[in-house]
PDB file of C-alpha atoms in Angstrom:
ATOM      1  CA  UNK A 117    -109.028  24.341-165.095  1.00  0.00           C
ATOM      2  CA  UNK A 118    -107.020  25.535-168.190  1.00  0.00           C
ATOM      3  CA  UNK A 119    -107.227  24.265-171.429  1.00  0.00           C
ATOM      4  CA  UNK A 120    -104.343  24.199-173.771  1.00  0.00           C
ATOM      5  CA  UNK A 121    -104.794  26.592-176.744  1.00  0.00           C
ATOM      6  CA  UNK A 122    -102.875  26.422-180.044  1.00  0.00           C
ATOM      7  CA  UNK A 123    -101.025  29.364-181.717  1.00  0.00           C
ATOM      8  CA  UNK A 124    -102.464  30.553-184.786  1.00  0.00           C
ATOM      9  CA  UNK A 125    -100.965  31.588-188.093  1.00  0.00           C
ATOM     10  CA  UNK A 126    -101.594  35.353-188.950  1.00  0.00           C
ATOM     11  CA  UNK A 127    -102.350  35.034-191.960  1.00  0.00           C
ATOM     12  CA  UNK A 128    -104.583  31.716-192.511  1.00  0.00           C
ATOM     13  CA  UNK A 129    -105.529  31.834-188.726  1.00  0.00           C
ATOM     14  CA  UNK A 130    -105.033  27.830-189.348  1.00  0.00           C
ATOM     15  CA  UNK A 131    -103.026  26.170-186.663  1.00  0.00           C
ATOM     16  CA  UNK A 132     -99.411  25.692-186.495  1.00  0.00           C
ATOM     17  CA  UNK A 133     -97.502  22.905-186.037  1.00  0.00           C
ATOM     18  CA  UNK A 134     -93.632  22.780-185.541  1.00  0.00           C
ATOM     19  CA  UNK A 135     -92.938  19.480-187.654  1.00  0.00           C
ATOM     20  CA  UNK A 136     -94.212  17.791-190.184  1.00  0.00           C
ATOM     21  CA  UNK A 137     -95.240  14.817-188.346  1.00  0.00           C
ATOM     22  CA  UNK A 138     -97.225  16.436-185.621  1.00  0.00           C
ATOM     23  CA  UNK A 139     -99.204  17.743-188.596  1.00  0.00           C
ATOM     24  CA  UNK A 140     -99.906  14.589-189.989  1.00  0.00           C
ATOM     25  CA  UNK A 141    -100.813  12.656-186.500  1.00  0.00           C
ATOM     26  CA  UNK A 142    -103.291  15.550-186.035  1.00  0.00           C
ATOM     27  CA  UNK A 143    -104.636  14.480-189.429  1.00  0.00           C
ATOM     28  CA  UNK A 144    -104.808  10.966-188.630  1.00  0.00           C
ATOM     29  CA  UNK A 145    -106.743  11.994-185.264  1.00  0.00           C
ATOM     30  CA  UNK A 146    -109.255  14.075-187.192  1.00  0.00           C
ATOM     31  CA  UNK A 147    -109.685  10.591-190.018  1.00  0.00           C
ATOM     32  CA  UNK A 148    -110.145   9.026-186.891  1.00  0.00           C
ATOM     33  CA  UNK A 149    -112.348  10.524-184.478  1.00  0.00           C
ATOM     34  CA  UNK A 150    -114.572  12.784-187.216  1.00  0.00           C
ATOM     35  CA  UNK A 151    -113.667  11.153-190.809  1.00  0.00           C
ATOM     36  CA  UNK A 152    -112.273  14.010-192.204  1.00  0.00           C
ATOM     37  CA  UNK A 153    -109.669  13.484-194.848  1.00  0.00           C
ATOM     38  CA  UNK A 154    -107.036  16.079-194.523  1.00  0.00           C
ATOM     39  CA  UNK A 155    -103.566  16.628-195.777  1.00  0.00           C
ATOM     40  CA  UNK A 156    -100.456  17.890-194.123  1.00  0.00           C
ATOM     41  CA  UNK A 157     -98.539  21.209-196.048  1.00  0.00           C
ATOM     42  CA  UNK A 158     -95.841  23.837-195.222  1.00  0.00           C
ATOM     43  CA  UNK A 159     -97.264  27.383-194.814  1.00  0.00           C
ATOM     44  CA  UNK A 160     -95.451  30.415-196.728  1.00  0.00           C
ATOM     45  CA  UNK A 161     -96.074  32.706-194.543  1.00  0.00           C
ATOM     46  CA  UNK A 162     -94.755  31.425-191.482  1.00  0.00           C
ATOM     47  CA  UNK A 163     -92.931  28.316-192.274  1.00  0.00           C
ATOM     48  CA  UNK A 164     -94.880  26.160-189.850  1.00  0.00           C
ATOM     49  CA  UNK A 165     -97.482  23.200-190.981  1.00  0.00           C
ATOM     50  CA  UNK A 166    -100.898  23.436-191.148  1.00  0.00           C
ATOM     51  CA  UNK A 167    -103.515  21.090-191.901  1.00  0.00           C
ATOM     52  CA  UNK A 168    -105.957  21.576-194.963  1.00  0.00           C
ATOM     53  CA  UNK A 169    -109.092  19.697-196.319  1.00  0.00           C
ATOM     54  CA  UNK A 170    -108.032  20.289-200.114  1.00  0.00           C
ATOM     55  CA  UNK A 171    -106.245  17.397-202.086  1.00  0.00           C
ATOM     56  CA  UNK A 172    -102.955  18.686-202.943  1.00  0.00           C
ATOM     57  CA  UNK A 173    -102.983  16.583-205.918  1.00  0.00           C
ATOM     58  CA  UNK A 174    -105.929  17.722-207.593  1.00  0.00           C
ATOM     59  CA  UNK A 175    -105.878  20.597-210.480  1.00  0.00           C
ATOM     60  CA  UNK A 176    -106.673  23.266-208.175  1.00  0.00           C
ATOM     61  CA  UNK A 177    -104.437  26.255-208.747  1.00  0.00           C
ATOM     62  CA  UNK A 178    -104.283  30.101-207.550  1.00  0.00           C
ATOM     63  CA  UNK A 179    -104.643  32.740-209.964  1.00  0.00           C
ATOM     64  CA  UNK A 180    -104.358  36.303-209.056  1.00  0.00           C
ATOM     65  CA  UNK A 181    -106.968  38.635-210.017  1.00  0.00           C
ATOM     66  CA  UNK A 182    -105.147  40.748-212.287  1.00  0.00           C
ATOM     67  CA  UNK A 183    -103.995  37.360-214.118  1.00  0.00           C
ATOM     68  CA  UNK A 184    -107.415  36.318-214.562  1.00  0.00           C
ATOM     69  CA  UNK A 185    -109.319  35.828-218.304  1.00  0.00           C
ATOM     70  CA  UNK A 186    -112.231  38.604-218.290  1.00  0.00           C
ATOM     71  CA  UNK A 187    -115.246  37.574-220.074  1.00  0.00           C
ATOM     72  CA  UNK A 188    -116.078  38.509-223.626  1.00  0.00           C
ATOM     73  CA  UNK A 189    -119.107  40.467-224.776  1.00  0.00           C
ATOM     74  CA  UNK A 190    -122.210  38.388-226.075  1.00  0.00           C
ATOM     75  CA  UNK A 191    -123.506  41.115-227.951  1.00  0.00           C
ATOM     76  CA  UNK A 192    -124.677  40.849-231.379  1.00  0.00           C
ATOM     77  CA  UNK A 193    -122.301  42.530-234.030  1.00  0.00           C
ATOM     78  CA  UNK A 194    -119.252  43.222-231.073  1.00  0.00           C
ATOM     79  CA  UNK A 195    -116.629  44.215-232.899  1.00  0.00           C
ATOM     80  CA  UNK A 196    -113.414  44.355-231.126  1.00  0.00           C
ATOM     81  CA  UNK A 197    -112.061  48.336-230.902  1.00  0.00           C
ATOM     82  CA  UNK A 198    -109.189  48.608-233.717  1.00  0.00           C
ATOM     83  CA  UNK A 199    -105.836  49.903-232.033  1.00  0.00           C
TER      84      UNK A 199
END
């Protein structure tokens, strides 16, 4: 017996789908059968559509590590180095 298995992205390992609405009847499957929420987007990497359990609308955003604040010292009497 062989069971069908679905290609994988690279890079997110997530599933692809070729269209946008394949994507979202898998997500209606999964509210279905499990009652897992999940939302439809278009991957960068390989174009396709995956499937993720993050709300695209909420304030979630990326920041790269070199872009990120680094904390300040809690010292008493830190005085920032003059340039």
């Amino acid at each position: 017996m062989h069971y069908f298995v679905p290609k994988r992205c690279t890079e997110s390992n997530k599933i692809m789908y070729h269209d946008k609405a394949t994507a979202q009847q898998a997500a209606d499957q999964s509210w279905r059968e499990r009652g897992t929420e999940l939302w439809v987007y278009r991957c960068g990497f390989c174009g396709t559509w995956h499937l993720t359990h993050r709300d695209p609308q909420s304030s979630y955003m990326h920041v790269s590590l070199n872009q990120q604040l680094k904390p300040h010292s809690r010292k008493k009497g830190y005085k920032p180095r003059r340039r």
